[in-house]
mmCIF file of C-alpha atoms in Angstrom:
data_model
loop_
_atom_site.group_PDB
_atom_site.id
_atom_site.type_symbol
_atom_site.label_atom_id
_atom_site.label_comp_id
_atom_site.label_asym_id
_atom_site.label_seq_id
_atom_site.Cartn_x
_atom_site.Cartn_y
_atom_site.Cartn_z
ATOM 1 C CA MET A 86 39.997 159.869 161.847
ATOM 2 C CA THR A 87 39.890 163.493 160.772
ATOM 3 C CA ALA A 88 42.912 165.100 159.121
ATOM 4 C CA PRO A 89 45.213 167.202 161.349
ATOM 5 C CA ALA A 90 44.498 170.920 161.447
ATOM 6 C CA VAL A 91 47.942 171.952 160.158
ATOM 7 C CA ASP A 92 49.998 171.254 157.075
ATOM 8 C CA GLY A 93 53.210 169.364 157.675
ATOM 9 C CA LEU A 94 51.603 166.359 159.355
ATOM 10 C CA ARG A 95 50.301 163.544 157.137
ATOM 11 C CA VAL A 96 47.992 160.916 158.608
ATOM 12 C CA VAL A 97 46.831 157.754 156.835
ATOM 13 C CA ASN A 98 44.838 154.915 158.404
ATOM 14 C CA GLU A 99 44.992 151.765 156.299
ATOM 15 C CA ALA A 100 44.335 148.143 157.254
ATOM 16 C CA GLY A 101 44.611 148.906 160.955
ATOM 17 C CA THR A 102 47.893 150.806 160.687
ATOM 18 C CA LEU A 103 47.786 154.510 161.441
ATOM 19 C CA ARG A 104 50.820 156.093 159.787
ATOM 20 C CA ILE A 105 51.766 159.576 160.995
ATOM 21 C CA THR A 106 54.435 161.340 158.946
ATOM 22 C CA ILE A 107 56.045 164.555 160.123
ATOM 23 C CA ASP A 108 56.380 166.339 156.798
ATOM 24 C CA ARG A 109 58.459 169.475 157.301
ATOM 25 C CA PRO A 110 61.667 168.484 155.489
ATOM 26 C CA ASP A 111 62.682 172.119 154.976
ATOM 27 C CA ARG A 112 62.819 172.407 158.790
ATOM 28 C CA MET A 113 64.354 168.929 159.279
ATOM 29 C CA ASN A 114 60.916 167.999 160.684
ATOM 30 C CA ALA A 115 61.310 170.322 163.653
ATOM 31 C CA LEU A 116 58.027 170.822 165.486
ATOM 32 C CA ASP A 117 56.600 174.197 166.426
ATOM 33 C CA LEU A 118 53.740 174.484 168.908
ATOM 34 C CA ALA A 119 51.027 174.106 166.249
ATOM 35 C CA HIS A 120 52.541 170.900 164.865
ATOM 36 C CA MET A 121 53.253 169.472 168.304
ATOM 37 C CA SER A 122 49.666 170.155 169.342
ATOM 38 C CA ALA A 123 48.335 168.569 166.147
ATOM 39 C CA LEU A 124 50.484 165.481 166.732
ATOM 40 C CA GLY A 125 49.085 165.214 170.244
ATOM 41 C CA ASP A 126 45.545 165.515 168.875
ATOM 42 C CA VAL A 127 46.107 162.703 166.378
ATOM 43 C CA LEU A 128 47.588 160.386 168.997
ATOM 44 C CA THR A 129 44.793 161.139 171.464
ATOM 45 C CA ALA A 130 42.166 160.413 168.809
ATOM 46 C CA ALA A 131 43.943 157.169 167.882
ATOM 47 C CA ALA A 132 43.562 155.903 171.441
ATOM 48 C CA ALA A 133 39.781 156.072 171.078
ATOM 49 C CA ASP A 134 39.601 154.660 167.539
ATOM 50 C CA SER A 135 38.957 150.921 167.536
ATOM 51 C CA SER A 136 40.022 150.660 163.888
ATOM 52 C CA VAL A 137 43.612 151.559 164.856
ATOM 53 C CA ARG A 138 45.650 148.504 165.802
ATOM 54 C CA VAL A 139 49.170 149.900 165.439
ATOM 55 C CA VAL A 140 50.668 153.379 164.999
ATOM 56 C CA VAL A 141 53.759 154.220 162.942
ATOM 57 C CA ILE A 142 55.504 157.590 163.362
ATOM 58 C CA ALA A 143 57.934 158.580 160.609
ATOM 59 C CA GLY A 144 59.681 161.639 159.243
ATOM 60 C CA ALA A 145 59.761 162.850 155.634
ATOM 61 C CA GLY A 146 63.038 163.608 153.905
ATOM 62 C CA LYS A 147 66.405 163.157 155.598
ATOM 63 C CA ALA A 148 65.421 163.470 159.284
ATOM 64 C CA PHE A 149 63.020 161.846 161.711
ATOM 65 C CA SER A 150 62.656 165.057 163.746
ATOM 66 C CA THR A 151 65.206 167.522 165.037
ATOM 67 C CA GLY A 152 62.931 168.425 167.928
ATOM 68 C CA ALA A 153 61.403 171.781 168.825
ATOM 69 C CA ASP A 154 61.528 174.446 166.128
ATOM 70 C CA LEU A 155 63.745 176.849 168.054
ATOM 71 C CA ALA A 156 64.451 179.004 165.007
ATOM 72 C CA ALA A 157 60.727 179.634 164.602
ATOM 73 C CA ALA A 158 60.438 180.469 168.281
ATOM 74 C CA ALA A 159 63.332 182.917 168.036
ATOM 75 C CA ALA A 160 61.812 184.522 164.944
ATOM 76 C CA ALA A 161 58.568 185.044 166.874
ATOM 77 C CA GLY A 162 60.423 187.667 168.889
ATOM 78 C CA GLY A 163 58.823 186.887 172.235
ATOM 79 C CA ARG A 164 55.317 186.346 170.824
ATOM 80 C CA GLU A 165 55.501 182.567 171.260
ATOM 81 C CA ALA A 166 53.434 180.709 173.865
ATOM 82 C CA PRO A 167 54.604 180.568 177.514
ATOM 83 C CA ALA A 168 57.229 177.940 178.241
ATOM 84 C CA GLU A 169 54.794 175.891 180.315
ATOM 85 C CA VAL A 170 52.400 175.633 177.363
ATOM 86 C CA VAL A 171 55.167 174.453 175.052
ATOM 87 C CA MET A 172 56.338 171.867 177.580
ATOM 88 C CA ASP A 173 52.801 170.640 178.229
ATOM 89 C CA SER A 174 52.310 170.121 174.497
ATOM 90 C CA ALA A 175 55.487 168.064 174.145
ATOM 91 C CA ASN A 176 54.774 166.064 177.293
ATOM 92 C CA ARG A 177 51.272 165.324 176.024
ATOM 93 C CA VAL A 178 52.739 163.710 172.906
ATOM 94 C CA VAL A 179 55.135 161.508 174.879
ATOM 95 C CA ARG A 180 52.461 160.469 177.362
ATOM 96 C CA ALA A 181 50.045 159.684 174.513
ATOM 97 C CA ILE A 182 52.590 157.403 172.832
ATOM 98 C CA VAL A 183 53.310 155.538 176.060
ATOM 99 C CA GLU A 184 49.648 155.272 177.070
ATOM 100 C CA LEU A 185 48.183 154.285 173.695
ATOM 101 C CA PRO A 186 46.465 150.900 173.966
ATOM 102 C CA VAL A 187 48.124 149.805 170.723
ATOM 103 C CA PRO A 188 51.833 149.477 169.898
ATOM 104 C CA VAL A 189 53.687 152.437 168.454
ATOM 105 C CA ILE A 190 56.573 151.999 166.012
ATOM 106 C CA ALA A 191 59.074 154.793 165.339
ATOM 107 C CA GLN A 192 60.629 154.687 161.863
ATOM 108 C CA VAL A 193 63.802 156.715 162.350
ATOM 109 C CA ASN A 194 65.243 157.492 158.938
ATOM 110 C CA GLY A 195 67.779 160.114 160.040
ATOM 111 C CA ALA A 196 68.458 162.563 162.852
ATOM 112 C CA ALA A 197 66.297 162.222 165.959
ATOM 113 C CA ALA A 198 67.303 165.123 168.167
ATOM 114 C CA GLY A 199 65.894 166.882 171.186
ATOM 115 C CA VAL A 200 62.244 166.073 171.717
ATOM 116 C CA GLY A 201 62.426 164.228 168.385
ATOM 117 C CA ALA A 202 64.633 161.682 170.146
ATOM 118 C CA SER A 203 62.121 161.515 173.000
ATOM 119 C CA ILE A 204 59.284 160.796 170.568
ATOM 120 C CA ALA A 205 61.338 158.062 168.896
ATOM 121 C CA LEU A 206 62.279 156.438 172.198
ATOM 122 C CA ALA A 207 58.800 156.655 173.699
ATOM 123 C CA ALA A 208 57.674 154.245 170.967
ATOM 124 C CA ASP A 209 57.348 150.569 171.822
ATOM 125 C CA LEU A 210 59.523 149.530 168.877
ATOM 126 C CA THR A 211 62.090 151.856 167.356
ATOM 127 C CA TYR A 212 63.725 150.882 164.066
ATOM 128 C CA ALA A 213 66.392 153.113 162.567
ATOM 129 C CA SER A 214 68.324 153.529 159.375
ATOM 130 C CA GLU A 215 72.055 152.767 159.479
ATOM 131 C CA ASN A 216 72.746 156.481 158.957
ATOM 132 C CA ALA A 217 70.400 157.654 161.719
ATOM 133 C CA TYR A 218 71.453 158.920 165.131
ATOM 134 C CA LEU A 219 70.050 160.126 168.433
ATOM 135 C CA LEU A 220 71.164 163.454 169.881
ATOM 136 C CA LEU A 221 70.454 165.386 173.075
ATOM 137 C CA ALA A 222 72.091 168.741 172.377
ATOM 138 C CA PHE A 223 70.111 170.755 174.906
ATOM 139 C CA VAL A 224 73.032 171.902 177.056
ATOM 140 C CA SER A 225 74.708 173.456 174.018
ATOM 141 C CA ILE A 226 71.931 176.056 173.956
ATOM 142 C CA GLY A 227 71.532 176.432 177.708
ATOM 143 C CA LEU A 228 68.661 173.984 178.176
ATOM 144 C CA MET A 229 68.125 170.534 179.704
ATOM 145 C CA PRO A 230 66.759 167.313 178.158
ATOM 146 C CA ASP A 231 62.974 167.123 178.029
ATOM 147 C CA GLY A 232 60.198 164.968 176.600
ATOM 148 C CA GLY A 233 60.920 162.343 179.235
ATOM 149 C CA SER A 234 64.340 161.575 177.784
ATOM 150 C CA SER A 235 65.963 161.668 181.235
ATOM 151 C CA ALA A 236 63.861 158.595 182.065
ATOM 152 C CA LEU A 237 63.495 156.948 178.645
ATOM 153 C CA ILE A 238 67.229 156.735 177.945
ATOM 154 C CA ALA A 239 68.456 155.930 181.435
ATOM 155 C CA ALA A 240 65.836 153.165 181.736
ATOM 156 C CA SER A 241 67.336 151.413 178.705
ATOM 157 C CA ILE A 242 71.083 152.036 178.734
ATOM 158 C CA GLY A 243 71.870 153.182 182.264
ATOM 159 C CA ARG A 244 72.832 156.388 184.009
ATOM 160 C CA ALA A 245 76.444 156.609 182.810
ATOM 161 C CA ARG A 246 75.671 156.446 179.087
ATOM 162 C CA ALA A 247 72.606 158.650 179.459
ATOM 163 C CA THR A 248 74.749 161.241 181.247
ATOM 164 C CA ARG A 249 77.258 161.283 178.381
ATOM 165 C CA MET A 250 74.451 162.004 175.949
ATOM 166 C CA ALA A 251 72.797 164.631 178.146
ATOM 167 C CA LEU A 252 75.806 166.546 179.487
ATOM 168 C CA LEU A 253 78.249 166.185 176.577
ATOM 169 C CA GLY A 254 75.707 166.270 173.752
ATOM 170 C CA GLU A 255 77.278 163.243 172.095
ATOM 171 C CA ARG A 256 75.588 161.723 169.074
ATOM 172 C CA LEU A 257 74.544 158.115 169.529
ATOM 173 C CA PRO A 258 74.711 156.360 166.137
ATOM 174 C CA ALA A 259 71.893 153.935 165.400
ATOM 175 C CA ALA A 260 74.163 150.881 165.398
ATOM 176 C CA GLU A 261 75.467 151.730 168.870
ATOM 177 C CA ALA A 262 71.947 152.469 170.096
ATOM 178 C CA GLU A 263 70.910 148.979 168.998
ATOM 179 C CA ARG A 264 73.935 147.353 170.675
ATOM 180 C CA GLU A 265 73.135 149.131 173.937
ATOM 181 C CA GLY A 266 69.498 148.041 173.824
ATOM 182 C CA LEU A 267 67.996 151.482 173.229
ATOM 183 C CA ILE A 268 66.273 150.658 169.930
ATOM 184 C CA ALA A 269 64.819 147.494 168.414
ATOM 185 C CA GLY A 270 66.804 147.270 165.201
ATOM 186 C CA VAL A 271 68.913 148.931 162.504
ATOM 187 C CA LEU A 272 68.297 148.507 158.776
ATOM 188 C CA PRO A 273 69.914 149.691 155.552
ATOM 189 C CA PRO A 274 68.171 152.904 154.466
ATOM 190 C CA ASP A 275 66.436 151.253 151.512
ATOM 191 C CA GLU A 276 65.049 148.451 153.706
ATOM 192 C CA LEU A 277 63.784 150.455 156.689
ATOM 193 C CA ALA A 278 60.285 151.333 155.459
ATOM 194 C CA ALA A 279 59.530 147.814 154.223
ATOM 195 C CA HIS A 280 60.678 146.304 157.514
ATOM 196 C CA VAL A 281 58.518 148.689 159.543
ATOM 197 C CA ASP A 282 55.542 147.950 157.288
ATOM 198 C CA SER A 283 56.058 144.223 157.833
ATOM 199 C CA VAL A 284 56.239 144.564 161.613
ATOM 200 C CA ALA A 285 53.205 146.873 161.639
ATOM 201 C CA ALA A 286 51.169 144.425 159.554
ATOM 202 C CA ARG A 287 52.083 141.592 161.910
ATOM 203 C CA LEU A 288 51.023 143.609 164.952
ATOM 204 C CA ALA A 289 47.809 144.734 163.256
ATOM 205 C CA ARG A 290 46.840 141.071 162.784
ATOM 206 C CA GLY A 291 47.572 140.239 166.422
ATOM 207 C CA PRO A 292 45.206 140.000 169.403
ATOM 208 C CA ARG A 293 44.532 143.648 170.249
ATOM 209 C CA ARG A 294 43.634 143.196 173.920
ATOM 210 C CA ALA A 295 46.527 140.843 174.656
ATOM 211 C CA ILE A 296 48.942 143.294 173.028
ATOM 212 C CA GLU A 297 47.454 146.180 175.014
ATOM 213 C CA LEU A 298 47.864 144.399 178.338
ATOM 214 C CA THR A 299 51.396 143.300 177.441
ATOM 215 C CA LYS A 300 52.378 146.857 176.527
ATOM 216 C CA ARG A 301 50.844 148.163 179.754
ATOM 217 C CA ALA A 302 52.744 145.595 181.844
ATOM 218 C CA LEU A 303 56.082 146.366 180.199
ATOM 219 C CA THR A 304 55.556 150.100 180.585
ATOM 220 C CA ALA A 305 54.656 149.742 184.265
ATOM 221 C CA ALA A 306 57.770 147.655 184.889
ATOM 222 C CA THR A 307 60.274 149.854 183.049
ATOM 223 C CA LEU A 308 59.011 153.446 183.034
ATOM 224 C CA THR A 309 57.940 153.945 186.627
ATOM 225 C CA ALA A 310 59.797 157.279 186.748
ATOM 226 C CA LEU A 311 58.418 158.754 183.520
ATOM 227 C CA ASP A 312 55.693 160.978 184.969
ATOM 228 C CA ALA A 313 58.016 162.365 187.635
ATOM 229 C CA SER A 314 60.706 162.964 185.001
ATOM 230 C CA LEU A 315 58.292 164.842 182.763
ATOM 231 C CA ASP A 316 57.277 167.056 185.683
ATOM 232 C CA ARG A 317 60.905 167.759 186.667
ATOM 233 C CA GLU A 318 61.857 168.487 183.062
ATOM 234 C CA LYS A 319 58.916 170.847 182.665
ATOM 235 C CA ALA A 320 59.871 172.825 185.763
ATOM 236 C CA GLY A 321 63.553 172.970 184.848
ATOM 237 C CA GLN A 322 62.999 173.788 181.196
ATOM 238 C CA ALA A 323 60.456 176.508 182.010
ATOM 239 C CA GLU A 324 63.132 178.191 184.135
ATOM 240 C CA LEU A 325 65.910 177.758 181.577
ATOM 241 C CA LEU A 326 63.822 179.005 178.645
ATOM 242 C CA GLN A 327 63.529 182.348 180.447
ATOM 243 C CA GLY A 328 67.224 182.545 181.311
ATOM 244 C CA PRO A 329 70.155 184.395 179.721
ATOM 245 C CA ASP A 330 72.004 181.208 178.762
ATOM 246 C CA PHE A 331 69.195 180.145 176.438
ATOM 247 C CA VAL A 332 69.165 183.572 174.790
ATOM 248 C CA GLU A 333 72.915 183.291 174.253
ATOM 249 C CA GLY A 334 72.674 179.676 173.164
ATOM 250 C CA ILE A 335 70.019 180.220 170.514
ATOM 251 C CA THR A 336 71.691 183.431 169.314
ATOM 252 C CA ALA A 337 75.002 181.598 168.922
ATOM 253 C CA MET A 338 73.327 178.691 167.150
ATOM 254 C CA LEU A 339 71.644 180.952 164.600
ATOM 255 C CA ALA A 340 74.900 182.876 164.116
ATOM 256 C CA LYS A 341 76.832 179.593 163.809
ATOM 257 C CA ARG A 342 79.331 180.526 166.500
ATOM 258 C CA ALA A 343 80.338 179.092 169.869
ATOM 259 C CA PRO A 344 78.150 180.275 172.766
ATOM 260 C CA ASN A 345 79.581 182.358 175.602
ATOM 261 C CA PHE A 346 77.640 181.242 178.676
ATOM 262 C CA ARG A 347 77.999 183.462 181.752
ATOM 263 C CA SER A 348 75.734 181.970 184.445
#
């Protein structure tokens, strides 16, 4: 596979395991449009590469990914891409993870927030560090959950718990996420990478076609609402990104003050 077109995304294919590392630790691995697009390109290429038998997505530094790089978007001063383009790029990543013919493992070493949480939960197996957490803080800046999280979370832990995360912006610690069946396992921080490597190696040695058909069957049985959720989220988020509450929300976040929503 060719290297991604942007810095901040490391890709290594070794012994059947394609390891993708989001490497923007200074931004807590937040993804701007260029990085999101590059991630989508890598995942799309992996689907057509017969040498890839398992994909691992990880984050460098202290976070897995804190989602969309809203600070970068705000700094662009209105020169950023249209909301629909941004949403399409994020949705492409989630769909690629779910539709890949090989298993995807998320190695969640720290915060997985916003679309970063969606990427982690779209994976077939999600392993997290004891100090990691999942967070949907969209409403605090006048937005709604996206990246398929309205389907991915509710499908695993139910509507009531998903609503607490989405409407109240509550952090879900890794240990609780494992207890509620949202992720596959929790490890001490110094054991996480080795455990993921072990699971990836086991999957890479497995029967590729049997694993593909098993993944497809499980996805069809559990994520029947994903495409519809992605479409609803795109429409809703495109509206909200143009609204006054988002302007107030992002302004308050950058100023480190409480927002004053008026709509």
